[in-house]
Amino acid sequence: MRSRRMMPRFQDLSYRTKLLLSYALIVTIPLTILSYKYFVSSSGFISDFAKQNLYSIVKQNNEIMDAELARIEDSSLALIAEQVLYEQYLTADPKDEYQMITMEKRVSRALNTYFPDLKHMYSIHLITSYSDIGPTGATTFIPYEGFNQTALYQAAVQADGGMAWVPTFSFGDMFNRDAGSPTPSENVQLLAGVRLLKLFQINNGEVIELQGKAEAPVLVITYQPDYYRSRFASVLPSTGASFFIMSRDGQRVADSREEDSTLDEASLKRMAEMKSGTLTITRNGKPLIVCFDTSDVTGWISGVTISPETLGSAFLPEVKSYTFYLTLILLLVSLLLAFFLANSITKPIQQLLQAIKKTGEGEFDTRIPVKSYNEMGLLIHKYNQMNVKINNLIEENYKVKLREKETQIMSLNIQLNPHFLYNTLNIMNWTALENEQNDLSAMIVSLSSMLQYTSSSNQDIGDLEDDLNWLKHYFSITEQRFEGKFTVTYDISPELYSFKVPKLFLQPFVENAIVHGFARLHSGGRIAIRGRLTGDGRVFMVEDNGIGIPRHKLAGLAGEESTSIGIRNVDQRIKLIYGEAYGVTVNSEEGKGTTVIIKLPI
C-alpha cells in the first residue's frame, strides 16, 4: 500500500526534480563502485611500484658491491704475474730470518701497490705454511700454522686459482682460537675471499710457474658483515624492512636482525633458480614480500624482506584519504552539474509552454531564441517555423484575396486590349493599302497574326504548326528589314505536327542568327530549321552559317544577361515543363556558324 501511495507522488513531481533524483542515483552508485575499484587498483599499483622500487634498490646496491668486489678480484688476479712475488716465494727460506724480513717488506710493498684502498677491508693476507704477510703497517693475525687444515684453504684449493668467497664465520671457530688468544677476538665475525696464487714468470717467451718449484701462497681478504650491513641500512626505505645476504646453501653472510635470516629451504631454492626478482613467501604463517638479487661475483643472494602491511602502511592511509575526498568532490560537482543540467532542460520547456500559450491567444509573431541544436532546440526551431508559416499563410491569404480582385480587373482590361489593338492595326492596314504601301500592309497583317497567336490563350504550349506559322510571320517582317540578306528553309518530319510545343521556342534562336550571326554579312545567310522524331524524343535544330560564337563566350552563354536572355528563357521553360533531361544545347565554331539543338520528349 505504501509503495502504491509513493508512485503517484513520484509521478507528480516536477520534471526537474525527477531529473535531479535520477541523476543523483545514476551518479552516486557508479561513482561509489568506481571509487572502490580505484582504491583497490591504486593500492595494487602503488604496492607493485613500491615492490619494484625496493627491488631496484636491492639490485642497485648489489651491483655497487659487485663492482667493488670485482675490482678486488681483478687486483688479486693481477698479483699472479707479479715478478717480485714470484722471486720472493721461489727463493724463500723460512730458516733464514734476514731473508724472511726482506721478503716480508717486498711482499708488503707489492700488496700496497695492488690494494691501495683498504678502508672497506678488514685485513689482507698472503699465507703459506711458514708465513703470514700483509700490507705495510697492517696487523697479521691469521695463524699460518695449520692454515692448510681450515675451510679457507680448502676453498682456495677447490677454486684452483679462481677467487672463492666464504660466507660469514667466527674467527675462533675457523682457527680453533680460545678466549685467551691474541687479537682479534674469537667472537669476531668475518667473511673472506680467498685465491690460490699460481705465480709465474715469463723468461724468453716461456711461462715458468711457481707451482712444483715452491709453495704457492694463498691470498686471504677479509671483511666484517658490517660492510654489507652499513650499505643496506642507509638505503632501506621503510623502518619495517630488513635485509639478508645468504649463500645458495643457506649460510648467513649478513642481515639486519638475526631472526630475519631464517628463510626456508624451498624459498632459497626458488630464489636460486630465479636469481633475481620478487617473491611472496610465508613465514610463521604470515605473508612476506622478498625482493632479491644474486651477486655475479660471490654468487650470494642479497634481499630485503617486508610484510605487505608494513609496505602498505606508508601509502594506504593517503590513498584512502585521497580516494574519499576525490569521491566527495566528484559527487558534489556531479550534483551541481545535475542541477544546471536539469535547469537547462526544463527552462526551454517552460519557455515553449509560455510561447504556445501566446500563440493560442493569437500572437503568431512569438519567437523563442534557439540556443542549441539538440532535440529541444529542434523542437523550438520547428515551433518557430510553424509560427512563421502560420503568419505567412495569413499574409498570403490576404494577398491572394487582393490579387483575386486585381486579376478580375485585369481580366476585364485584357478582354478590351486585344480588340482595341486589332481594330487599330486594321485601320493602319487599310490606310497603307489606300496609299499603295503594300509592303507595310503585309507587315501589319503579319504582326496582327503574331499578336493573335500570343494572346489567344494563357497556356504556355501550343501546336507546332501554329508556332511555325508565327515564325513565318516573324521572317516576313524581318525580311523587309534585311532584304536579300538571308534565306530560310524548313525540314520538319510530318509526324511532329501531332505534338504540342512550348510557344515561341524557336524564335530566340532565329533572332540570334539574324541579329548576331549575320551581323557582318550582306548576303548569303542561310537558316535551316529541322525537326526529327528519334527513339528517345523530339529533336529540333536551328542551323545558320553566320560568324559563330567565340569559345570563351560559348561556355557562359546561358549566363549572359544582354544577348542570351531568350535562350536561357526557352531552356528554363523546357526544363520546367518536361524535366531536367530536356532543354537547349548550343554548338558553335567561330567562322563556321552555329547549331542550336532543342530536345523535347515524345
Coordinates of C-alpha atoms in Angstrom, one line a residue:
M1 CA 0.0 0.0 0.0
R2 CA 2.8 2.3 0.9
S3 CA 4.6 1.8 -2.4
R4 CA 1.3 2.4 -4.3
R5 CA 1.0 5.8 -2.5
M6 CA 4.6 6.7 -3.3
M7 CA 4.3 6.0 -7.0
P8 CA 1.7 8.8 -7.7
R9 CA 3.7 11.1 -5.6
F10 CA 6.8 10.4 -7.6
Q11 CA 4.8 10.8 -10.9
D12 CA 3.5 14.2 -9.7
L13 CA 7.0 15.5 -9.1
S14 CA 8.2 18.2 -11.4
Y15 CA 10.4 17.1 -14.4
R16 CA 13.4 19.0 -12.9
T17 CA 13.0 17.2 -9.5
K18 CA 12.8 13.8 -11.3
L19 CA 15.9 14.6 -13.3
L20 CA 17.8 15.6 -10.1
L21 CA 16.8 12.5 -8.3
S22 CA 17.5 10.2 -11.2
Y23 CA 20.9 11.8 -12.0
A24 CA 21.9 11.6 -8.3
L25 CA 21.2 7.9 -8.2
I26 CA 22.8 7.3 -11.6
V27 CA 26.0 9.2 -10.5
T28 CA 26.2 8.0 -6.9
I29 CA 26.0 4.3 -7.4
P30 CA 28.6 4.0 -10.2
L31 CA 30.8 6.6 -8.6
T32 CA 30.9 4.6 -5.3
I33 CA 31.8 1.4 -7.3
L34 CA 34.4 3.2 -9.3
S35 CA 35.9 4.8 -6.2
Y36 CA 36.2 1.4 -4.6
K37 CA 37.8 -0.1 -7.7
Y38 CA 40.0 2.9 -8.0
F39 CA 41.2 2.4 -4.4
V40 CA 41.9 -1.3 -4.9
S41 CA 43.7 -0.8 -8.3
S42 CA 45.6 2.2 -6.9
S43 CA 46.7 0.3 -3.9
G44 CA 47.8 -2.6 -6.0
F45 CA 49.6 -0.3 -8.5
I46 CA 51.4 1.6 -5.7
S47 CA 52.2 -1.7 -3.9
D48 CA 53.7 -3.1 -7.1
F49 CA 55.5 0.2 -7.6
A50 CA 56.9 0.1 -4.1
K51 CA 58.0 -3.5 -4.5
Q52 CA 59.6 -2.6 -7.8
N53 CA 61.3 0.3 -6.1
L54 CA 62.5 -1.9 -3.3
Y55 CA 63.8 -4.5 -5.8
S56 CA 65.6 -1.7 -7.7
I57 CA 67.3 -0.7 -4.5
V58 CA 68.4 -4.2 -3.8
K59 CA 69.7 -4.7 -7.4
Q60 CA 71.5 -1.4 -7.5
N61 CA 73.1 -2.0 -4.1
N62 CA 74.2 -5.4 -5.2
E63 CA 75.7 -4.0 -8.4
I64 CA 77.6 -1.4 -6.4
M65 CA 79.1 -4.1 -4.1
D66 CA 79.7 -6.4 -7.1
A67 CA 81.7 -3.6 -8.7
E68 CA 83.9 -3.2 -5.6
L69 CA 84.4 -6.9 -5.2
A70 CA 85.1 -7.3 -8.9
R71 CA 87.9 -4.8 -8.6
I72 CA 89.3 -6.8 -5.7
E73 CA 89.2 -9.9 -7.8
D74 CA 90.9 -8.1 -10.7
S75 CA 93.7 -6.9 -8.4
S76 CA 94.1 -10.4 -6.9
L77 CA 94.3 -11.9 -10.4
A78 CA 97.0 -9.3 -11.4
L79 CA 99.1 -10.5 -8.5
I80 CA 99.8 -13.8 -10.2
A81 CA 102.0 -12.1 -12.8
E82 CA 103.9 -10.0 -10.2
Q83 CA 107.6 -10.7 -10.6
V84 CA 108.6 -9.7 -7.1
L85 CA 106.2 -12.2 -5.6
Y86 CA 107.4 -15.0 -7.9
E87 CA 111.0 -14.4 -6.9
Q88 CA 110.4 -14.0 -3.2
Y89 CA 108.3 -17.1 -2.8
L90 CA 110.6 -19.1 -5.2
T91 CA 113.7 -18.4 -3.0
A92 CA 112.0 -18.2 0.4
D93 CA 114.0 -19.9 3.2
P94 CA 112.0 -20.0 6.5
K95 CA 115.2 -20.7 8.4
D96 CA 116.9 -17.5 7.1
E97 CA 115.5 -14.8 9.4
Y98 CA 117.1 -11.9 7.5
Q99 CA 115.7 -13.2 4.2
M100 CA 112.2 -13.6 5.7
I101 CA 112.4 -10.0 6.9
T102 CA 113.4 -8.8 3.5
M103 CA 110.7 -10.9 1.9
E104 CA 108.1 -9.5 4.2
K105 CA 109.0 -5.9 3.2
R106 CA 108.9 -6.6 -0.5
V107 CA 105.7 -8.6 -0.5
S108 CA 104.0 -5.9 1.7
R109 CA 105.1 -3.2 -0.8
A110 CA 103.6 -5.3 -3.6
L111 CA 100.3 -5.7 -1.7
N112 CA 100.3 -1.9 -1.1
T113 CA 100.6 -1.4 -4.9
Y114 CA 97.7 -3.7 -5.8
F115 CA 95.5 -2.9 -2.9
P116 CA 96.0 0.8 -2.1
D117 CA 92.5 1.4 -0.7
L118 CA 91.9 -0.7 2.5
K119 CA 89.0 1.3 4.0
H120 CA 86.3 -1.3 3.3
M121 CA 88.5 -4.4 4.0
Y122 CA 89.2 -5.8 7.4
S123 CA 92.5 -7.4 6.5
I124 CA 94.7 -8.7 3.6
H125 CA 97.0 -11.7 4.0
L126 CA 99.4 -13.8 1.8
I127 CA 99.6 -17.0 3.8
T128 CA 101.9 -20.1 3.4
S129 CA 102.7 -22.8 5.8
Y130 CA 105.6 -20.7 7.1
S131 CA 104.4 -17.0 6.9
D132 CA 101.5 -14.6 7.0
I133 CA 102.3 -11.3 5.3
G134 CA 100.0 -8.3 4.9
P135 CA 100.3 -4.7 3.6
T136 CA 102.8 -2.4 5.2
G137 CA 101.6 -1.4 8.6
A138 CA 98.8 -3.9 8.8
T139 CA 98.4 -6.4 11.6
T140 CA 98.6 -10.1 10.5
F141 CA 96.6 -12.2 12.9
I142 CA 95.7 -15.3 10.9
P143 CA 97.8 -18.2 12.3
Y144 CA 99.7 -19.8 9.4
E145 CA 100.4 -23.0 11.4
G146 CA 97.7 -25.4 10.5
F147 CA 96.2 -23.0 7.9
N148 CA 96.0 -25.8 5.4
Q149 CA 93.5 -27.5 7.6
T150 CA 91.0 -24.7 7.5
A151 CA 87.9 -24.2 5.3
L152 CA 89.5 -21.1 3.9
Y153 CA 92.5 -23.1 2.5
Q154 CA 90.2 -25.9 1.2
A155 CA 88.0 -23.3 -0.6
A156 CA 91.1 -21.8 -2.3
V157 CA 92.4 -25.2 -3.4
Q158 CA 89.0 -26.2 -4.8
A159 CA 88.8 -22.9 -6.7
D160 CA 92.1 -23.9 -8.4
G161 CA 93.4 -20.4 -8.9
G162 CA 90.0 -18.8 -9.0
M163 CA 88.5 -16.4 -6.4
A164 CA 86.4 -18.2 -3.8
W165 CA 84.1 -16.3 -1.4
V166 CA 83.5 -17.9 2.0
P167 CA 80.3 -16.8 4.0
T168 CA 80.5 -15.3 7.4
F169 CA 82.3 -17.4 10.0
S170 CA 83.5 -17.0 13.6
F171 CA 87.3 -16.3 13.8
G172 CA 87.6 -18.5 16.9
D173 CA 85.7 -21.4 15.2
M174 CA 87.6 -21.2 12.0
F175 CA 91.1 -21.2 13.6
N176 CA 90.3 -23.0 16.9
R177 CA 91.2 -20.0 19.0
D178 CA 90.2 -19.7 22.6
A179 CA 89.3 -16.7 24.7
G180 CA 93.0 -16.2 25.7
S181 CA 94.2 -15.9 22.1
P182 CA 95.6 -12.6 20.8
T183 CA 93.7 -10.1 18.6
P184 CA 91.2 -10.4 17.1
S185 CA 88.6 -11.6 19.5
E186 CA 87.5 -15.2 18.9
N187 CA 83.9 -13.8 18.6
V188 CA 84.6 -11.6 15.7
Q189 CA 82.5 -12.4 12.6
L190 CA 84.3 -12.3 9.2
L191 CA 83.7 -13.2 5.6
A192 CA 86.5 -13.8 3.2
G193 CA 87.6 -14.0 -0.4
V194 CA 90.5 -16.5 -1.0
R195 CA 92.6 -17.3 -4.0
L196 CA 95.5 -19.7 -4.5
L197 CA 98.1 -17.6 -6.3
K198 CA 99.6 -19.6 -9.1
L199 CA 102.5 -17.3 -9.6
F200 CA 104.6 -17.4 -12.8
Q201 CA 107.2 -15.6 -14.7
I202 CA 108.0 -15.3 -18.4
N203 CA 111.6 -16.0 -19.4
N204 CA 112.5 -15.7 -23.1
G205 CA 108.9 -16.2 -24.1
E206 CA 108.5 -19.3 -21.8
V207 CA 106.0 -19.3 -19.0
I208 CA 107.5 -20.7 -15.8
E209 CA 105.1 -21.5 -13.0
L210 CA 105.9 -21.4 -9.3
Q211 CA 103.8 -24.5 -8.6
G212 CA 106.0 -27.5 -8.4
K213 CA 109.1 -25.4 -7.5
A214 CA 107.9 -23.8 -4.3
E215 CA 104.8 -23.4 -2.1
A216 CA 102.2 -21.1 -3.7
P217 CA 100.8 -18.5 -1.2
V218 CA 97.0 -18.1 -0.6
L219 CA 95.6 -14.6 -0.7
V220 CA 93.0 -14.0 2.0
I221 CA 90.9 -10.8 2.1
T222 CA 88.5 -10.5 5.0
Y223 CA 85.5 -8.2 5.6
Q224 CA 83.2 -7.8 8.5
P225 CA 79.5 -8.2 7.9
D226 CA 79.1 -4.6 8.8
Y227 CA 80.4 -3.8 5.4
Y228 CA 77.1 -5.1 3.9
R229 CA 75.0 -4.0 6.9
S230 CA 76.0 -0.4 6.6
R231 CA 75.2 -0.3 2.9
F232 CA 71.7 -1.7 3.3
A233 CA 70.9 0.3 6.4
S234 CA 71.4 3.6 4.5
V235 CA 69.1 2.7 1.6
L236 CA 66.2 0.8 3.2
P237 CA 63.1 2.9 2.5
S238 CA 61.0 1.6 5.4
T239 CA 61.6 1.0 9.1
G240 CA 59.8 -2.3 8.9
A241 CA 62.1 -3.7 6.1
S242 CA 65.0 -5.9 6.9
F243 CA 67.8 -7.3 4.7
F244 CA 69.7 -10.5 4.4
I245 CA 72.6 -11.9 2.4
M246 CA 72.9 -15.7 2.2
S247 CA 74.8 -18.2 0.2
R248 CA 72.9 -20.6 -2.1
D249 CA 73.1 -23.3 0.5
G250 CA 71.6 -21.1 3.2
Q251 CA 74.7 -19.9 5.1
R252 CA 74.3 -16.5 6.6
V253 CA 76.5 -13.7 5.3
A254 CA 74.9 -10.6 6.9
D255 CA 71.5 -9.4 7.9
S256 CA 69.8 -6.6 9.9
R257 CA 68.4 -8.9 12.6
E258 CA 69.3 -12.5 13.2
E259 CA 65.8 -13.8 13.0
D260 CA 65.3 -12.2 9.6
S261 CA 67.8 -14.6 8.0
T262 CA 65.6 -17.7 8.6
L263 CA 64.3 -18.4 5.2
D264 CA 63.1 -21.9 4.4
E265 CA 64.9 -24.2 2.0
A266 CA 62.1 -24.1 -0.6
S267 CA 62.2 -20.3 -0.7
L268 CA 66.0 -20.3 -1.1
K269 CA 65.7 -22.9 -3.9
R270 CA 63.2 -20.7 -5.8
M271 CA 65.4 -17.6 -5.3
A272 CA 68.4 -19.6 -6.5
E273 CA 66.5 -20.7 -9.6
M274 CA 65.1 -17.2 -10.3
K275 CA 68.4 -15.4 -9.5
S276 CA 66.7 -12.0 -9.3
G277 CA 63.1 -10.8 -8.7
T278 CA 60.3 -10.5 -6.2
L279 CA 58.6 -13.3 -4.3
T280 CA 55.8 -13.5 -1.7
I281 CA 56.5 -16.3 0.8
T282 CA 55.0 -17.4 4.1
R283 CA 57.0 -17.2 7.3
N284 CA 55.5 -18.0 10.7
G285 CA 52.1 -18.3 9.0
K286 CA 52.2 -14.7 7.6
P287 CA 52.9 -13.5 4.1
L288 CA 56.2 -11.8 3.5
I289 CA 57.5 -9.9 0.4
V290 CA 61.0 -10.7 -0.6
C291 CA 62.9 -8.6 -3.2
F292 CA 66.2 -10.3 -4.0
D293 CA 69.2 -10.4 -6.5
T294 CA 72.1 -12.7 -6.9
S295 CA 75.6 -11.4 -6.9
D296 CA 77.5 -12.1 -10.2
V297 CA 80.8 -12.1 -8.2
T298 CA 80.1 -14.0 -5.0
G299 CA 77.0 -16.0 -6.0
W300 CA 75.4 -14.9 -2.8
I301 CA 71.7 -13.9 -2.6
S302 CA 71.0 -10.4 -1.3
G303 CA 67.5 -9.5 -0.4
V304 CA 65.0 -7.3 1.5
T305 CA 62.0 -8.7 3.3
I306 CA 58.9 -6.7 4.3
S307 CA 55.4 -7.6 5.2
P308 CA 52.5 -6.4 3.0
E309 CA 51.0 -4.5 5.9
T310 CA 54.3 -2.6 6.5
L311 CA 54.7 -1.9 2.8
G312 CA 51.2 -0.5 2.6
S313 CA 51.3 1.4 5.8
A314 CA 53.4 4.1 4.1
F315 CA 50.8 5.0 1.4
L316 CA 47.5 3.3 2.1
P317 CA 46.2 6.0 4.5
E318 CA 47.0 8.7 1.9
V319 CA 45.3 6.7 -0.8
K320 CA 42.2 6.2 1.3
S321 CA 42.0 9.9 2.1
Y322 CA 42.7 10.9 -1.5
T323 CA 40.0 8.5 -2.7
F324 CA 37.5 9.7 -0.2
Y325 CA 38.0 13.4 -0.9
L326 CA 38.1 12.8 -4.6
T327 CA 34.8 10.9 -4.5
L328 CA 33.2 13.6 -2.4
I329 CA 34.4 16.4 -4.7
L330 CA 33.2 14.4 -7.8
L331 CA 29.9 13.8 -6.2
L332 CA 29.3 17.4 -5.3
V333 CA 30.4 18.5 -8.7
S334 CA 28.1 15.9 -10.3
L335 CA 25.1 17.1 -8.3
L336 CA 25.9 20.7 -9.1
L337 CA 26.1 19.8 -12.8
A338 CA 22.9 17.8 -12.4
F339 CA 21.2 21.0 -11.1
F340 CA 22.4 23.1 -14.0
L341 CA 21.6 20.3 -16.5
A342 CA 18.0 19.9 -15.2
N343 CA 17.6 23.7 -15.4
S344 CA 19.0 23.7 -19.0
I345 CA 16.5 21.0 -20.0
T346 CA 13.4 22.3 -18.2
K347 CA 13.9 26.1 -18.9
P348 CA 13.3 25.7 -22.7
I349 CA 10.3 23.6 -21.9
Q350 CA 8.9 26.4 -19.7
Q351 CA 9.7 28.9 -22.5
L352 CA 8.0 26.7 -25.1
L353 CA 4.8 26.3 -22.9
Q354 CA 4.6 30.1 -22.4
A355 CA 5.1 30.7 -26.2
I356 CA 2.4 28.1 -27.1
K357 CA 0.0 29.9 -24.7
K358 CA 0.7 33.2 -26.5
T359 CA 0.2 31.5 -29.9
G360 CA -3.1 30.2 -28.7
E361 CA -4.1 33.8 -27.9
G362 CA -3.3 34.9 -31.4
E363 CA 0.3 36.2 -31.1
F364 CA 1.7 34.4 -34.1
D365 CA 4.8 36.6 -34.2
T366 CA 6.1 34.9 -31.0
R367 CA 9.6 33.6 -31.4
I368 CA 11.9 31.7 -29.0
P369 CA 15.7 32.1 -29.4
V370 CA 17.3 28.8 -30.4
K371 CA 20.4 28.3 -28.2
S372 CA 21.2 24.7 -29.0
Y373 CA 20.7 22.2 -31.8
N374 CA 19.7 19.2 -29.7
E375 CA 16.2 17.7 -29.7
M376 CA 14.8 20.5 -27.6
G377 CA 16.5 23.1 -29.9
L378 CA 15.0 21.3 -32.9
L379 CA 11.5 21.3 -31.3
I380 CA 11.8 25.1 -30.6
H381 CA 13.1 25.6 -34.1
K382 CA 10.1 23.7 -35.5
Y383 CA 7.7 25.8 -33.3
N384 CA 9.3 29.0 -34.7
Q385 CA 8.9 27.6 -38.2
M386 CA 5.3 26.8 -37.5
N387 CA 4.6 30.3 -36.3
V388 CA 6.3 31.7 -39.3
K389 CA 4.3 29.5 -41.7
I390 CA 1.0 30.4 -39.9
N391 CA 1.9 34.1 -40.1
N392 CA 2.9 33.7 -43.8
L393 CA -0.3 31.8 -44.6
I394 CA -2.4 34.6 -43.0
E395 CA -0.5 37.2 -45.0
E396 CA -0.6 35.1 -48.2
N397 CA -4.3 34.6 -47.8
Y398 CA -4.8 38.3 -47.5
K399 CA -2.6 38.9 -50.6
V400 CA -4.4 36.2 -52.6
K401 CA -7.7 38.0 -52.0
L402 CA -6.2 41.3 -53.1
R403 CA -4.7 39.6 -56.2
E404 CA -8.0 38.0 -57.0
K405 CA -9.6 41.4 -57.1
E406 CA -6.7 42.8 -59.2
T407 CA -7.0 39.8 -61.6
Q408 CA -10.7 40.4 -62.1
I409 CA -9.9 44.0 -63.1
M410 CA -7.0 43.0 -65.3
S411 CA -9.2 40.3 -67.0
L412 CA -11.7 42.9 -68.0
N413 CA -8.9 45.1 -69.3
I414 CA -7.3 42.2 -71.3
Q415 CA -10.6 41.5 -72.9
L416 CA -10.7 45.0 -74.2
N417 CA -7.0 45.5 -75.1
P418 CA -6.7 42.8 -78.0
H419 CA -9.9 44.1 -79.5
F420 CA -8.6 47.6 -79.4
L421 CA -5.3 46.6 -80.9
Y422 CA -6.9 44.5 -83.7
N423 CA -9.1 47.5 -84.7
T424 CA -6.1 49.8 -84.6
L425 CA -4.0 47.5 -86.8
N426 CA -6.9 47.1 -89.2
I427 CA -7.2 50.9 -89.6
M428 CA -3.4 51.1 -90.2
N429 CA -3.6 48.2 -92.8
W430 CA -6.4 50.0 -94.8
T431 CA -4.5 53.3 -94.6
A432 CA -1.4 51.5 -96.1
L433 CA -3.5 50.0 -98.9
E434 CA -5.1 53.3 -99.7
N435 CA -1.6 54.8 -100.0
E436 CA -0.5 51.8 -102.1
Q437 CA 2.1 50.8 -99.4
N438 CA 1.7 47.1 -99.9
D439 CA 4.9 46.0 -98.0
L440 CA 3.8 47.9 -94.9
S441 CA 0.3 46.4 -95.3
A442 CA 1.9 42.9 -95.3
M443 CA 4.0 43.7 -92.2
I444 CA 0.9 44.9 -90.4
V445 CA -1.1 41.8 -91.3
S446 CA 1.8 39.5 -90.1
L447 CA 2.1 41.5 -86.8
S448 CA -1.6 41.2 -86.3
S449 CA -1.4 37.4 -86.8
M450 CA 1.5 37.1 -84.4
L451 CA -0.3 39.1 -81.8
Q452 CA -3.4 37.0 -82.2
Y453 CA -1.3 33.8 -81.6
T454 CA 0.4 35.1 -78.5
S455 CA -2.8 36.5 -76.9
S456 CA -5.2 33.7 -77.9
S457 CA -4.6 31.6 -74.8
N458 CA -2.9 31.7 -71.4
Q459 CA -1.3 28.3 -71.9
D460 CA 2.5 28.0 -72.4
I461 CA 2.2 25.3 -75.1
G462 CA 0.6 25.2 -78.5
D463 CA 0.5 23.4 -81.8
L464 CA 3.8 23.1 -83.8
E465 CA 2.0 24.2 -86.9
D466 CA 0.8 27.4 -85.2
D467 CA 4.3 28.1 -83.8
L468 CA 5.9 27.6 -87.3
N469 CA 3.3 29.9 -88.8
W470 CA 4.1 32.6 -86.2
L471 CA 7.8 32.1 -87.1
K472 CA 7.0 32.6 -90.8
H473 CA 5.2 35.9 -90.0
Y474 CA 8.3 36.9 -88.0
F475 CA 10.5 36.1 -91.0
S476 CA 8.1 38.1 -93.2
I477 CA 8.6 41.2 -91.1
T478 CA 12.4 40.8 -90.7
E479 CA 12.9 40.2 -94.4
Q480 CA 11.6 43.7 -95.0
R481 CA 14.4 45.0 -92.8
F482 CA 17.1 42.6 -94.1
E483 CA 16.0 42.2 -97.7
G484 CA 18.1 39.6 -99.5
K485 CA 20.5 39.1 -96.6
F486 CA 19.4 35.5 -95.7
T487 CA 17.1 32.6 -96.7
V488 CA 15.1 30.2 -94.5
T489 CA 14.5 26.5 -95.2
Y490 CA 12.2 24.1 -93.3
D491 CA 12.7 20.3 -93.0
I492 CA 10.1 19.1 -90.4
S493 CA 9.0 15.4 -90.2
P494 CA 5.2 15.3 -90.7
E495 CA 4.7 13.1 -87.5
L496 CA 5.9 16.0 -85.3
Y497 CA 2.8 18.1 -86.2
S498 CA 0.7 16.0 -83.9
F499 CA 2.7 17.1 -80.8
K500 CA 2.5 20.2 -78.7
V501 CA 5.5 22.5 -78.3
P502 CA 6.4 25.4 -75.9
K503 CA 5.2 28.7 -77.5
L504 CA 7.8 30.6 -79.4
F505 CA 10.5 28.0 -78.6
L506 CA 12.4 28.6 -81.9
Q507 CA 12.1 32.4 -82.1
P508 CA 15.1 33.4 -79.8
F509 CA 17.5 31.2 -81.8
V510 CA 16.3 32.6 -85.2
E511 CA 16.6 36.1 -83.9
N512 CA 20.1 35.4 -82.6
A513 CA 21.1 34.1 -86.0
I514 CA 19.7 37.2 -87.8
V515 CA 20.9 39.9 -85.4
H516 CA 24.3 38.4 -84.3
G517 CA 25.2 35.6 -86.7
F518 CA 24.6 37.7 -89.9
A519 CA 25.8 41.0 -88.4
R520 CA 28.8 41.1 -90.8
L521 CA 27.1 39.5 -93.9
H522 CA 25.5 41.5 -96.7
S523 CA 24.0 38.4 -98.4
G524 CA 24.2 34.6 -98.5
G525 CA 22.9 33.9 -95.0
R526 CA 21.2 30.6 -94.5
I527 CA 18.9 29.5 -91.7
A528 CA 17.8 25.8 -91.7
I529 CA 15.0 24.7 -89.3
R530 CA 14.9 20.9 -89.0
G531 CA 12.8 18.6 -86.8
R532 CA 13.1 14.8 -86.3
L533 CA 11.4 12.1 -84.2
T534 CA 14.1 9.9 -82.6
G535 CA 13.9 6.9 -80.3
D536 CA 14.2 8.9 -77.1
G537 CA 12.4 12.1 -78.0
R538 CA 11.9 15.0 -80.5
V539 CA 14.9 16.9 -81.7
F540 CA 14.7 20.4 -83.4
M541 CA 17.7 22.1 -84.8
V542 CA 18.2 25.7 -85.9
E543 CA 21.4 26.0 -88.0
D544 CA 23.0 29.1 -89.5
N545 CA 26.2 29.8 -91.4
G546 CA 26.9 33.0 -89.6
I547 CA 30.1 34.2 -87.9
G548 CA 29.7 31.7 -85.0
I549 CA 30.3 32.3 -81.3
P550 CA 33.8 32.6 -79.7
R551 CA 34.7 29.7 -77.4
H552 CA 35.1 31.9 -74.3
K553 CA 31.6 33.2 -74.8
L554 CA 30.0 29.9 -75.7
A555 CA 30.6 28.3 -72.2
G556 CA 28.8 31.2 -70.4
L557 CA 26.1 31.7 -73.0
A558 CA 23.4 30.8 -70.6
G559 CA 24.5 33.4 -68.1
E560 CA 24.8 36.4 -70.4
E561 CA 22.0 38.8 -69.5
S562 CA 22.1 41.1 -72.5
T563 CA 22.3 38.8 -75.6
S564 CA 21.0 35.4 -74.5
I565 CA 18.1 36.1 -72.2
G566 CA 15.8 34.5 -74.8
I567 CA 18.0 31.3 -75.0
R568 CA 18.0 31.0 -71.2
N569 CA 14.3 31.6 -71.0
V570 CA 13.5 28.8 -73.5
D571 CA 15.9 26.4 -71.8
Q572 CA 14.3 27.0 -68.4
R573 CA 10.8 26.8 -69.7
I574 CA 11.5 23.4 -71.3
K575 CA 13.0 22.1 -68.1
L576 CA 10.1 23.3 -66.0
I577 CA 7.6 21.7 -68.4
Y578 CA 9.3 18.5 -69.3
G579 CA 12.1 18.0 -66.7
E580 CA 15.9 18.4 -66.4
A581 CA 16.7 15.8 -69.0
Y582 CA 15.4 18.1 -71.8
G583 CA 16.5 21.5 -72.9
V584 CA 18.8 23.5 -75.2
T585 CA 22.3 22.7 -76.4
V586 CA 24.3 25.2 -78.4
N587 CA 27.2 24.1 -80.6
S588 CA 29.2 26.8 -82.5
E589 CA 32.6 27.3 -84.1
E590 CA 33.9 30.7 -84.8
G591 CA 33.7 31.5 -88.5
K592 CA 31.6 28.4 -89.4
G593 CA 28.2 29.0 -87.9
T594 CA 26.1 27.9 -85.0
T595 CA 23.8 24.9 -84.4
V596 CA 21.1 25.0 -81.7
I597 CA 19.6 21.7 -80.6
I598 CA 16.3 21.6 -78.8
K599 CA 15.4 18.3 -77.2
L600 CA 11.8 17.6 -76.2
P601 CA 10.1 14.4 -75.0
I602 CA 7.7 12.4 -77.1

